[in-house]
Short mmCIF file of C-alpha atoms and ligand atoms in Angstrom, two decimals:
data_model
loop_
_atom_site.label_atom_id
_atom_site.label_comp_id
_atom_site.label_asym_id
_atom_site.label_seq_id
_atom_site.Cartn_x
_atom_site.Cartn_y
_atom_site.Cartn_z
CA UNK A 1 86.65 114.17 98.54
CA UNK A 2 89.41 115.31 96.21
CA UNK A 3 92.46 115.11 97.20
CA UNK A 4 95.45 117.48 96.16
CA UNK A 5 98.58 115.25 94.51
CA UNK A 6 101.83 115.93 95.24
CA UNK A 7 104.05 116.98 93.10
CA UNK A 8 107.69 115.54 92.16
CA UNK A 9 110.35 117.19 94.53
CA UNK A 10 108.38 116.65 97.74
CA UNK A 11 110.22 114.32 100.57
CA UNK A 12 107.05 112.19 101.13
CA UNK A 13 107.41 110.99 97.76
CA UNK A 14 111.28 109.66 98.60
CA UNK A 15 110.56 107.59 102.27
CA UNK A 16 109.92 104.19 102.17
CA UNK A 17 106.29 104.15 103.52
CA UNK A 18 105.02 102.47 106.52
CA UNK A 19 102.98 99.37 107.17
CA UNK A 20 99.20 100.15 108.66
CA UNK A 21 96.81 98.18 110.77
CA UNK A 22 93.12 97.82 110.96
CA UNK A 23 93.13 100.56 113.69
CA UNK A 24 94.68 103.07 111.45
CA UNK A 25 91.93 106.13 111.56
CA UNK A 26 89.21 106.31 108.91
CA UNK A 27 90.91 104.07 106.19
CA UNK A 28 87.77 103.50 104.65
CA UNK A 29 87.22 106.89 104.17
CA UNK A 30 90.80 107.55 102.87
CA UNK A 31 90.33 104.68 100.23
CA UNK A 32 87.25 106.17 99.09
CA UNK A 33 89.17 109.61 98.78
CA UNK A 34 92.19 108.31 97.06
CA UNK A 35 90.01 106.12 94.43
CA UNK A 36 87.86 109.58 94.04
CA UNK A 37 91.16 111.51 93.75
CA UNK A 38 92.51 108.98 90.76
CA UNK A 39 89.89 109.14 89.00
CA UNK A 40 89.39 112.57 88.91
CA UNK A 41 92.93 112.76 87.45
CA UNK A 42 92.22 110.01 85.17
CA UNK A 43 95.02 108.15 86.38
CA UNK A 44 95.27 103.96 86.56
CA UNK A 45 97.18 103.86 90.23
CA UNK A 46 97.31 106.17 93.26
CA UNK A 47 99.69 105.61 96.01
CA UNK A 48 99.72 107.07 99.39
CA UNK A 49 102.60 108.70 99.64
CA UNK A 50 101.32 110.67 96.69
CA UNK A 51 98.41 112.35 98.78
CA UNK A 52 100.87 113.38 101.35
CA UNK A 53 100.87 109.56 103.63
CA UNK A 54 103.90 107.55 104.03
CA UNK A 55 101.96 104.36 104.53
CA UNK A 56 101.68 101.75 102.43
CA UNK A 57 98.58 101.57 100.57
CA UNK A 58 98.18 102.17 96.91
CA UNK A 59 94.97 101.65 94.16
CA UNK A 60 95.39 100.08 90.91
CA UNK A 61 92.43 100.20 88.20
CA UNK A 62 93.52 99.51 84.74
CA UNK A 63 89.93 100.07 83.36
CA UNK A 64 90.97 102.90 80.82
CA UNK A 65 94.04 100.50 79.42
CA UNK A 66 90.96 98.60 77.84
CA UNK A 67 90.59 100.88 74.90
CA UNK A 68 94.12 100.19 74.20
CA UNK A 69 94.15 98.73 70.57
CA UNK A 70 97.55 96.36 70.72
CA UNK A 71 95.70 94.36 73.35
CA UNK A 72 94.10 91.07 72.42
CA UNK A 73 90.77 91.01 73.44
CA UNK A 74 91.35 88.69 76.57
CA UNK A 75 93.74 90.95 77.87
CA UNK A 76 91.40 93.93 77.61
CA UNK A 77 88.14 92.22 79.19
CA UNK A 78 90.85 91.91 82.17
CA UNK A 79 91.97 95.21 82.24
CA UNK A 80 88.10 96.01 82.42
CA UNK A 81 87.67 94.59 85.68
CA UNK A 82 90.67 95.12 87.60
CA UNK A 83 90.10 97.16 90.45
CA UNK A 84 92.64 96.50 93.53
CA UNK A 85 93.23 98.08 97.02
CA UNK A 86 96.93 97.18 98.12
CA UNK A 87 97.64 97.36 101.81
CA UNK A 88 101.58 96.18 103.13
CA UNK A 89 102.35 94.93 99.62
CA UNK A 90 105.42 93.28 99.37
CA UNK A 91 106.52 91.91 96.03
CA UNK A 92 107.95 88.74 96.85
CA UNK A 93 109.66 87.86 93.16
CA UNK A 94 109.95 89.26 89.94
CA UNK A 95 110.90 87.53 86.69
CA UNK A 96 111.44 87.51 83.18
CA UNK A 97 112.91 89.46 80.60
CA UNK A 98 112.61 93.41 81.37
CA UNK A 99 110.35 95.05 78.73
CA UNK A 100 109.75 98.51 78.07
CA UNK A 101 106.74 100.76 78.20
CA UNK A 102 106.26 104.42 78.50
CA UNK A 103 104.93 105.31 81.72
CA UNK A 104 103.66 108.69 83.65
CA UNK A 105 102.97 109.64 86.93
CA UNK A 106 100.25 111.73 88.20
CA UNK A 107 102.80 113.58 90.41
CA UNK A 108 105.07 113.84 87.67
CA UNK A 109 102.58 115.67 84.63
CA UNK A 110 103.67 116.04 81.52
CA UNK A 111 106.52 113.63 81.60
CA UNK A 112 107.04 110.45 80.16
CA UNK A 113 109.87 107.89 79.45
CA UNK A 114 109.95 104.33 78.61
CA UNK A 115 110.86 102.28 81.99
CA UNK A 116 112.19 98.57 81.80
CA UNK A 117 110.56 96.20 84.43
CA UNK A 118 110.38 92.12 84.67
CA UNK A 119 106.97 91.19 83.24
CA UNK A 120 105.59 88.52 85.86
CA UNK A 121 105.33 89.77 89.63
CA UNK A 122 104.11 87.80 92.39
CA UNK A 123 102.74 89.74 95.28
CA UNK A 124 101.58 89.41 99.03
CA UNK A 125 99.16 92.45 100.20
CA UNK A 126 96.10 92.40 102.45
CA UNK A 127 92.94 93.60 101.28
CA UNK A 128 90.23 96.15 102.79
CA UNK A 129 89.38 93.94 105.20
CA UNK A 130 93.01 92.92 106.43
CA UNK A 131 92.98 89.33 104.69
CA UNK A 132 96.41 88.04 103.20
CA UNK A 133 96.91 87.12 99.50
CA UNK A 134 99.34 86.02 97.44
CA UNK A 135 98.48 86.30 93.94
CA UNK A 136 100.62 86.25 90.43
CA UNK A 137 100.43 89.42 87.89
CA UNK A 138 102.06 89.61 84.20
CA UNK A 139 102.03 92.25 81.75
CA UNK A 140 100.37 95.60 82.11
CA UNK A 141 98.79 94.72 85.49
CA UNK A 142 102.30 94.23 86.80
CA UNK A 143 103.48 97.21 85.23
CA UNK A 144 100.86 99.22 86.99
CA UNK A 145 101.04 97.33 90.36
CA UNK A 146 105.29 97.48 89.86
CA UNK A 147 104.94 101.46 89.51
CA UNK A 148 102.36 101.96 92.19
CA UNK A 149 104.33 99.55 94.63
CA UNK A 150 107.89 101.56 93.75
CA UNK A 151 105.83 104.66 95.34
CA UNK A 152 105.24 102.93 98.59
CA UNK A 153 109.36 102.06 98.45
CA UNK A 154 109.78 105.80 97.83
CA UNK A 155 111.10 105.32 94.43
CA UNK A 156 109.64 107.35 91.23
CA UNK A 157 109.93 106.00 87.67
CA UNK A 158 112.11 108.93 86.63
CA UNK A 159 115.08 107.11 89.53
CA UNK A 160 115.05 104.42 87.14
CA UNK A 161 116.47 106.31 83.61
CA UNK A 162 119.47 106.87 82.23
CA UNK A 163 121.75 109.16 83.58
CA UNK A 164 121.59 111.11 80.20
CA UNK A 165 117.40 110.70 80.26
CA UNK A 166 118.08 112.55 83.98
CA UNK A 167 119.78 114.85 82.70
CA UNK A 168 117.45 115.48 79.67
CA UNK A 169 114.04 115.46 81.86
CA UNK A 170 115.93 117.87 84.65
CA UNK A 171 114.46 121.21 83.62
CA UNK A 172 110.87 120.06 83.36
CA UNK A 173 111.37 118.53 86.90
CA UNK A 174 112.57 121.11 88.52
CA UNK A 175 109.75 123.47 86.91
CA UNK A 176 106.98 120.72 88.40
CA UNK A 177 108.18 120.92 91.65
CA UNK A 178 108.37 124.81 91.69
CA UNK A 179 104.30 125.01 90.27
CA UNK A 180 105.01 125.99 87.06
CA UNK A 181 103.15 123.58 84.80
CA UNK A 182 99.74 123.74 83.73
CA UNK A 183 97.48 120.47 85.12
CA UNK A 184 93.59 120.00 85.38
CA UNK A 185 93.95 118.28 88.72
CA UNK A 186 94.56 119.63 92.11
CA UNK A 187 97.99 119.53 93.31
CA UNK A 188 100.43 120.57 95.95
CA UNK A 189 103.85 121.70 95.44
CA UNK A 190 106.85 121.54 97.77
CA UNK A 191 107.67 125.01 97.34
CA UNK A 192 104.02 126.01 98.17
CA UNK A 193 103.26 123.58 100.79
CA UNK A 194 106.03 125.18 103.32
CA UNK A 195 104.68 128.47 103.52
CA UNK A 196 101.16 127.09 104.67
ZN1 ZN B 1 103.34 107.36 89.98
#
């Protein structure tokens, strides 16, 4: 099932999310939604809180980064093939020299902005099943997983501009968050979602 996303100026999308256990109700079913829900948005990650759930949990699937043309042909038979549930992430270090890419978020349409992040993560999560890894990202994995794991922090990629890119960006966020933008995926809006 489809889920609706929510949009930028809701408070879900600003608390640091919860860790979950194997008796939290229907996961399965909610991981199934949430993958169903990216996709149909065409988006590479999908976090939690952005379906309305402080926990944290977030998808990563870089599959449609495999077109991309500036990546060597390694690179893309990895992005391919890398499909990831995330359950009580916590990065445990970051390093390198911050690089910049132009990101988006499927709460925040129609907006993007170059974001600086370290290029080499190294992560602890638990799977599906609730078994621990820690495992060592670089490039646009990170990125992805470093965007995705900022949601479950309750941070959005726009926190992390300028002060002048803020200010530049402000009217198109405040328009998201009051409905008026045009999207081909389902959303929810703060303004909306209170008079339910
Ligand atoms: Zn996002």
């Amino acid at each position: 099932m489809i889920l609706p996303i929510v949009a930028y100026g809701d408070a879900v999308l600003k608390k640091k999310a919860k860790e979950i256990d194997k008796d939290y109700p229907k996961l399965n079913e909610l991981i199934d939604n949430m993958y169903e829900t990216m996709y149909g948005a065409y988006g590479v990650g999908l976090a939690a809180p952005q379906i309305g759930l402080p926990i944290r949990l977030f998808l990563v699937d870089t599959s449609p980064f495999a077109d991309d043309e500036d990546l060597s042909e390694a690179e893309s038979e990895q992005m391919k093939t890398f499909k990831k549930t995330f359950i009580n992430a916590q990065i445990l270090e970051e390093e390198g020299d911050e690089w910049a890419f132009n990101e988006g978020c499927l709460s925040i349409p129609e907006v993007r902005e170059d974001v600086f992040r370290k290029p080499k993560i190294k992560i602890q999560y638990q799977d599906e099943n609730f078994d621990t890894h820690v495992e060592e990202y670089d490039g646009l994995i990170a990125r992805v997983i470093q965007h995705e794991y900022d949601h479950i922090d309750g941070i959005l990629f726009t926190d992390k501009l300028s002060s002048f890119k803020k200010r530049l960006i402000k009217g198109k966020l405040t328009n998201i968050s009051k409905g008026k933008i045009k999207i081909d995926y389902r959303m929810r809006f703060p303004a909306m979602s209170k008079k339910r």
